[in-house]
């Protein structure tokens, strides 16, 4: 190894902590020591961030398989049938946390609530201290005849599950419309408008619902309302 290579290797191995120790031994003034301590903290934070990225990359290279282990089946207050399968919070957290721990990572949640929405923040933390987080919000899930407390608990469980899936990059594999209270549907007035157009233009309701990918008018998402109106106005009546 040449002298230049040796010098480069030594320089690469030198850390702010080493410089701080040298400065202390040489009796450096307080101002210089404080700057070296700040440099050390930034160095440690950068090392922790890189370690987090490497750990998460390793985790994602071999993610756990998460099965949908729960079947939900009930009728809504309006008589519509709700039938779907989803992965329970316990199943999601057990599988993901077990896999995360193998890479020095762990998950935790923080929950807050205002008058309308519940917000859950999922944080993934590496053993060296670096963390990243993501948040989702939803209204209390009062579907299926739940009382107020159950409605809050249902949405919290849903949000914990989906924030964990989202921050670990597994959301696209498990995401489905399995939380009736966590999405917004069209209002009663909007349903009346749609039903009125269907009746006036004698639109084939079954074909319209199939086009909108729903089983009934009240299952149309709020964000799809204008699309539904456009489709109906362009539709030809039944002969």
mmCIF file of C-alpha atoms in Angstrom:
data_model
loop_
_atom_site.group_PDB
_atom_site.id
_atom_site.type_symbol
_atom_site.label_atom_id
_atom_site.label_comp_id
_atom_site.label_asym_id
_atom_site.label_seq_id
_atom_site.Cartn_x
_atom_site.Cartn_y
_atom_site.Cartn_z
ATOM 1 C CA UNK A 1 0.000 0.000 0.000
ATOM 2 C CA UNK A 2 1.395 3.411 -0.962
ATOM 3 C CA UNK A 3 1.810 6.251 1.497
ATOM 4 C CA UNK A 4 -1.064 8.067 -0.179
ATOM 5 C CA UNK A 5 -3.335 5.030 0.184
ATOM 6 C CA UNK A 6 -2.346 4.599 3.829
ATOM 7 C CA UNK A 7 -3.095 8.243 4.542
ATOM 8 C CA UNK A 8 -6.464 7.909 2.804
ATOM 9 C CA UNK A 9 -7.349 4.781 4.818
ATOM 10 C CA UNK A 10 -6.460 6.492 8.100
ATOM 11 C CA UNK A 11 -8.457 9.551 7.092
ATOM 12 C CA UNK A 12 -11.502 7.384 6.268
ATOM 13 C CA UNK A 13 -11.337 5.631 9.629
ATOM 14 C CA UNK A 14 -11.097 8.886 11.596
ATOM 15 C CA UNK A 15 -14.380 9.746 13.312
ATOM 16 C CA UNK A 16 -15.500 12.905 15.124
ATOM 17 C CA UNK A 17 -15.287 10.941 18.382
ATOM 18 C CA UNK A 18 -11.606 10.271 17.763
ATOM 19 C CA UNK A 19 -10.992 13.933 16.989
ATOM 20 C CA UNK A 20 -12.886 14.881 20.154
ATOM 21 C CA UNK A 21 -10.678 12.605 22.267
ATOM 22 C CA UNK A 22 -7.549 14.079 20.697
ATOM 23 C CA UNK A 23 -8.839 17.606 21.336
ATOM 24 C CA UNK A 24 -9.550 16.779 24.989
ATOM 25 C CA UNK A 25 -6.074 15.288 25.441
ATOM 26 C CA UNK A 26 -4.522 18.446 23.973
ATOM 27 C CA UNK A 27 -6.593 20.704 26.240
ATOM 28 C CA UNK A 28 -8.708 22.305 23.492
ATOM 29 C CA UNK A 29 -10.943 25.206 24.521
ATOM 30 C CA UNK A 30 -14.648 24.738 25.257
ATOM 31 C CA UNK A 31 -15.804 26.304 21.985
ATOM 32 C CA UNK A 32 -13.799 23.819 19.918
ATOM 33 C CA UNK A 33 -15.001 20.898 22.038
ATOM 34 C CA UNK A 34 -18.646 21.940 21.597
ATOM 35 C CA UNK A 35 -18.206 22.093 17.805
ATOM 36 C CA UNK A 36 -16.620 18.643 17.803
ATOM 37 C CA UNK A 37 -19.476 17.284 19.939
ATOM 38 C CA UNK A 38 -22.025 18.725 17.504
ATOM 39 C CA UNK A 39 -20.085 17.149 14.645
ATOM 40 C CA UNK A 40 -20.128 13.799 16.466
ATOM 41 C CA UNK A 41 -23.897 13.979 16.967
ATOM 42 C CA UNK A 42 -24.442 14.714 13.268
ATOM 43 C CA UNK A 43 -22.098 11.865 12.350
ATOM 44 C CA UNK A 44 -23.980 9.439 14.618
ATOM 45 C CA UNK A 45 -27.330 10.557 13.160
ATOM 46 C CA UNK A 46 -26.029 10.009 9.630
ATOM 47 C CA UNK A 47 -24.686 6.568 10.529
ATOM 48 C CA UNK A 48 -28.043 5.668 12.115
ATOM 49 C CA UNK A 49 -29.902 6.846 9.001
ATOM 50 C CA UNK A 50 -27.684 4.742 6.742
ATOM 51 C CA UNK A 51 -28.107 1.734 9.035
ATOM 52 C CA UNK A 52 -31.908 2.189 8.906
ATOM 53 C CA UNK A 53 -31.867 2.331 5.105
ATOM 54 C CA UNK A 54 -29.727 -0.798 4.863
ATOM 55 C CA UNK A 55 -31.923 -2.653 7.362
ATOM 56 C CA UNK A 56 -35.155 -1.689 5.583
ATOM 57 C CA UNK A 57 -33.671 -2.669 2.232
ATOM 58 C CA UNK A 58 -32.799 -6.084 3.635
ATOM 59 C CA UNK A 59 -36.297 -6.418 5.115
ATOM 60 C CA UNK A 60 -37.963 -5.580 1.807
ATOM 61 C CA UNK A 61 -35.768 -8.016 -0.091
ATOM 62 C CA UNK A 62 -37.541 -10.872 1.687
ATOM 63 C CA UNK A 63 -40.862 -9.549 3.075
ATOM 64 C CA UNK A 64 -43.186 -11.773 5.105
ATOM 65 C CA UNK A 65 -46.267 -13.348 3.544
ATOM 66 C CA UNK A 66 -49.428 -11.997 5.142
ATOM 67 C CA UNK A 67 -52.617 -13.993 4.683
ATOM 68 C CA UNK A 68 -56.101 -12.520 4.990
ATOM 69 C CA UNK A 69 -57.152 -14.468 8.049
ATOM 70 C CA UNK A 70 -60.520 -12.901 8.921
ATOM 71 C CA UNK A 71 -63.896 -13.063 7.134
ATOM 72 C CA UNK A 72 -66.373 -10.221 7.719
ATOM 73 C CA UNK A 73 -70.030 -10.663 6.759
ATOM 74 C CA UNK A 74 -72.940 -8.449 7.828
ATOM 75 C CA UNK A 75 -75.776 -6.247 6.548
ATOM 76 C CA UNK A 76 -75.612 -2.455 6.814
ATOM 77 C CA UNK A 77 -78.346 -0.223 8.226
ATOM 78 C CA UNK A 78 -79.546 0.328 4.650
ATOM 79 C CA UNK A 79 -79.784 -3.395 3.979
ATOM 80 C CA UNK A 80 -76.645 -3.725 1.860
ATOM 81 C CA UNK A 81 -74.527 -6.845 2.207
ATOM 82 C CA UNK A 82 -70.908 -6.426 3.359
ATOM 83 C CA UNK A 83 -68.689 -9.417 2.693
ATOM 84 C CA UNK A 84 -64.888 -9.351 2.587
ATOM 85 C CA UNK A 85 -61.704 -10.949 3.914
ATOM 86 C CA UNK A 86 -58.843 -9.032 5.506
ATOM 87 C CA UNK A 87 -55.653 -9.553 7.471
ATOM 88 C CA UNK A 88 -56.199 -8.875 11.182
ATOM 89 C CA UNK A 89 -54.010 -6.442 13.098
ATOM 90 C CA UNK A 90 -52.560 -9.283 15.178
ATOM 91 C CA UNK A 91 -51.648 -11.223 12.047
ATOM 92 C CA UNK A 92 -50.089 -8.191 10.352
ATOM 93 C CA UNK A 93 -48.102 -7.055 13.386
ATOM 94 C CA UNK A 94 -46.914 -10.531 14.344
ATOM 95 C CA UNK A 95 -45.616 -11.278 10.861
ATOM 96 C CA UNK A 96 -44.100 -7.859 10.169
ATOM 97 C CA UNK A 97 -42.619 -7.239 13.627
ATOM 98 C CA UNK A 98 -41.026 -10.666 13.632
ATOM 99 C CA UNK A 99 -39.398 -9.914 10.279
ATOM 100 C CA UNK A 100 -38.420 -6.356 11.286
ATOM 101 C CA UNK A 101 -36.703 -7.529 14.476
ATOM 102 C CA UNK A 102 -34.334 -9.667 12.428
ATOM 103 C CA UNK A 103 -32.975 -6.416 10.951
ATOM 104 C CA UNK A 104 -32.826 -4.370 14.155
ATOM 105 C CA UNK A 105 -36.121 -2.608 13.473
ATOM 106 C CA UNK A 106 -39.310 -2.236 15.518
ATOM 107 C CA UNK A 107 -42.747 -0.649 15.055
ATOM 108 C CA UNK A 108 -44.854 1.528 17.357
ATOM 109 C CA UNK A 109 -47.955 3.727 17.025
ATOM 110 C CA UNK A 110 -49.212 7.077 18.324
ATOM 111 C CA UNK A 111 -52.955 7.852 18.158
ATOM 112 C CA UNK A 112 -54.750 11.218 18.267
ATOM 113 C CA UNK A 113 -58.355 12.279 17.683
ATOM 114 C CA UNK A 114 -60.305 15.453 16.961
ATOM 115 C CA UNK A 115 -64.051 16.021 16.538
ATOM 116 C CA UNK A 116 -64.214 14.254 13.170
ATOM 117 C CA UNK A 117 -61.142 12.118 12.564
ATOM 118 C CA UNK A 118 -58.873 9.617 14.243
ATOM 119 C CA UNK A 119 -55.200 9.812 13.257
ATOM 120 C CA UNK A 120 -52.718 6.999 13.746
ATOM 121 C CA UNK A 121 -48.985 7.443 13.180
ATOM 122 C CA UNK A 122 -46.799 4.375 12.716
ATOM 123 C CA UNK A 123 -43.107 4.731 13.507
ATOM 124 C CA UNK A 124 -40.371 2.288 12.483
ATOM 125 C CA UNK A 125 -37.237 2.681 14.631
ATOM 126 C CA UNK A 126 -33.769 1.209 14.155
ATOM 127 C CA UNK A 127 -31.668 0.112 17.157
ATOM 128 C CA UNK A 128 -29.247 2.981 16.426
ATOM 129 C CA UNK A 129 -32.080 5.467 16.929
ATOM 130 C CA UNK A 130 -33.086 6.612 13.442
ATOM 131 C CA UNK A 131 -36.826 6.382 12.766
ATOM 132 C CA UNK A 132 -39.305 7.152 10.017
ATOM 133 C CA UNK A 133 -43.081 7.433 10.292
ATOM 134 C CA UNK A 134 -46.297 7.753 8.335
ATOM 135 C CA UNK A 135 -49.831 8.789 9.320
ATOM 136 C CA UNK A 136 -53.362 7.983 8.164
ATOM 137 C CA UNK A 137 -56.702 9.412 9.307
ATOM 138 C CA UNK A 138 -60.274 8.106 9.240
ATOM 139 C CA UNK A 139 -63.651 8.725 10.782
ATOM 140 C CA UNK A 140 -64.920 6.330 13.487
ATOM 141 C CA UNK A 141 -66.174 3.120 11.851
ATOM 142 C CA UNK A 142 -69.810 2.829 12.966
ATOM 143 C CA UNK A 143 -70.681 0.123 10.431
ATOM 144 C CA UNK A 144 -72.217 -3.154 11.562
ATOM 145 C CA UNK A 145 -74.115 -1.623 14.496
ATOM 146 C CA UNK A 146 -71.004 -0.685 16.517
ATOM 147 C CA UNK A 147 -71.356 1.600 19.542
ATOM 148 C CA UNK A 148 -69.204 4.758 19.839
ATOM 149 C CA UNK A 149 -66.278 3.085 21.582
ATOM 150 C CA UNK A 150 -66.283 0.110 19.240
ATOM 151 C CA UNK A 151 -66.396 2.481 16.265
ATOM 152 C CA UNK A 152 -63.248 4.252 17.470
ATOM 153 C CA UNK A 153 -61.499 0.958 18.252
ATOM 154 C CA UNK A 154 -62.317 -0.424 14.822
ATOM 155 C CA UNK A 155 -60.836 2.592 13.027
ATOM 156 C CA UNK A 156 -57.736 2.608 15.247
ATOM 157 C CA UNK A 157 -57.160 -1.076 14.472
ATOM 158 C CA UNK A 158 -57.655 -0.441 10.759
ATOM 159 C CA UNK A 159 -55.282 2.539 10.743
ATOM 160 C CA UNK A 160 -52.611 0.724 12.748
ATOM 161 C CA UNK A 161 -52.749 -2.142 10.296
ATOM 162 C CA UNK A 162 -52.564 0.021 7.190
ATOM 163 C CA UNK A 163 -49.935 2.489 8.426
ATOM 164 C CA UNK A 164 -47.687 -0.473 9.243
ATOM 165 C CA UNK A 165 -48.304 -1.983 5.815
ATOM 166 C CA UNK A 166 -47.705 1.384 4.153
ATOM 167 C CA UNK A 167 -44.447 2.302 5.891
ATOM 168 C CA UNK A 168 -42.968 -1.137 5.286
ATOM 169 C CA UNK A 169 -43.911 -1.022 1.616
ATOM 170 C CA UNK A 170 -46.381 -3.909 1.857
ATOM 171 C CA UNK A 171 -49.543 -1.839 1.493
ATOM 172 C CA UNK A 172 -49.985 -2.505 -2.208
ATOM 173 C CA UNK A 173 -50.102 -6.262 -1.575
ATOM 174 C CA UNK A 174 -52.818 -6.102 1.095
ATOM 175 C CA UNK A 175 -54.732 -2.905 0.387
ATOM 176 C CA UNK A 176 -58.436 -3.497 -0.125
ATOM 177 C CA UNK A 177 -61.681 -1.759 0.729
ATOM 178 C CA UNK A 178 -62.214 -3.515 4.038
ATOM 179 C CA UNK A 179 -62.997 -0.586 6.326
ATOM 180 C CA UNK A 180 -66.456 0.714 5.598
ATOM 181 C CA UNK A 181 -66.107 3.596 8.040
ATOM 182 C CA UNK A 182 -62.711 4.690 6.746
ATOM 183 C CA UNK A 183 -63.890 5.790 3.294
ATOM 184 C CA UNK A 184 -66.465 8.377 2.276
ATOM 185 C CA UNK A 185 -69.481 7.420 0.198
ATOM 186 C CA UNK A 186 -71.885 9.713 -1.642
ATOM 187 C CA UNK A 187 -74.514 11.476 0.448
ATOM 188 C CA UNK A 188 -78.245 10.695 0.519
ATOM 189 C CA UNK A 189 -78.842 13.776 -1.643
ATOM 190 C CA UNK A 190 -76.309 12.596 -4.223
ATOM 191 C CA UNK A 191 -77.919 9.154 -4.228
ATOM 192 C CA UNK A 192 -81.266 10.839 -4.931
ATOM 193 C CA UNK A 193 -79.760 12.743 -7.859
ATOM 194 C CA UNK A 194 -78.257 9.581 -9.356
ATOM 195 C CA UNK A 195 -81.439 7.563 -8.876
ATOM 196 C CA UNK A 196 -83.420 10.383 -10.478
ATOM 197 C CA UNK A 197 -81.221 10.404 -13.597
ATOM 198 C CA UNK A 198 -81.392 6.605 -13.806
ATOM 199 C CA UNK A 199 -85.179 6.752 -13.703
ATOM 200 C CA UNK A 200 -85.586 9.723 -16.056
ATOM 201 C CA UNK A 201 -83.246 8.329 -18.713
ATOM 202 C CA UNK A 202 -84.340 4.734 -18.138
ATOM 203 C CA UNK A 203 -80.690 3.707 -17.667
ATOM 204 C CA UNK A 204 -79.890 0.031 -17.150
ATOM 205 C CA UNK A 205 -79.033 0.217 -13.440
ATOM 206 C CA UNK A 206 -77.227 -3.127 -13.402
ATOM 207 C CA UNK A 207 -74.892 -2.058 -16.213
ATOM 208 C CA UNK A 208 -74.307 1.314 -14.591
ATOM 209 C CA UNK A 209 -73.384 -0.297 -11.248
ATOM 210 C CA UNK A 210 -71.128 -2.774 -13.004
ATOM 211 C CA UNK A 211 -69.380 0.112 -14.752
ATOM 212 C CA UNK A 212 -68.882 1.855 -11.391
ATOM 213 C CA UNK A 213 -67.721 -1.460 -9.860
ATOM 214 C CA UNK A 214 -70.227 -1.348 -6.988
ATOM 215 C CA UNK A 215 -73.258 -3.416 -6.007
ATOM 216 C CA UNK A 216 -75.578 -0.541 -5.123
ATOM 217 C CA UNK A 217 -75.792 3.230 -5.574
ATOM 218 C CA UNK A 218 -74.979 3.990 -1.929
ATOM 219 C CA UNK A 219 -71.626 2.215 -2.306
ATOM 220 C CA UNK A 220 -70.360 4.770 -4.835
ATOM 221 C CA UNK A 221 -67.374 6.614 -3.392
ATOM 222 C CA UNK A 222 -67.650 10.332 -2.802
ATOM 223 C CA UNK A 223 -64.704 10.928 -5.118
ATOM 224 C CA UNK A 224 -66.477 9.050 -7.925
ATOM 225 C CA UNK A 225 -69.691 11.099 -7.801
ATOM 226 C CA UNK A 226 -68.862 13.375 -10.752
ATOM 227 C CA UNK A 227 -67.711 10.355 -12.737
ATOM 228 C CA UNK A 228 -71.064 8.674 -12.046
ATOM 229 C CA UNK A 229 -72.978 11.753 -13.202
ATOM 230 C CA UNK A 230 -70.901 11.969 -16.379
ATOM 231 C CA UNK A 231 -71.478 8.286 -17.128
ATOM 232 C CA UNK A 232 -75.228 8.619 -16.600
ATOM 233 C CA UNK A 233 -75.532 11.738 -18.753
ATOM 234 C CA UNK A 234 -73.715 9.966 -21.566
ATOM 235 C CA UNK A 235 -75.699 6.746 -21.182
ATOM 236 C CA UNK A 236 -78.434 5.705 -23.575
ATOM 237 C CA UNK A 237 -81.768 4.686 -22.145
ATOM 238 C CA UNK A 238 -83.134 1.162 -22.318
ATOM 239 C CA UNK A 239 -85.157 0.335 -25.396
#
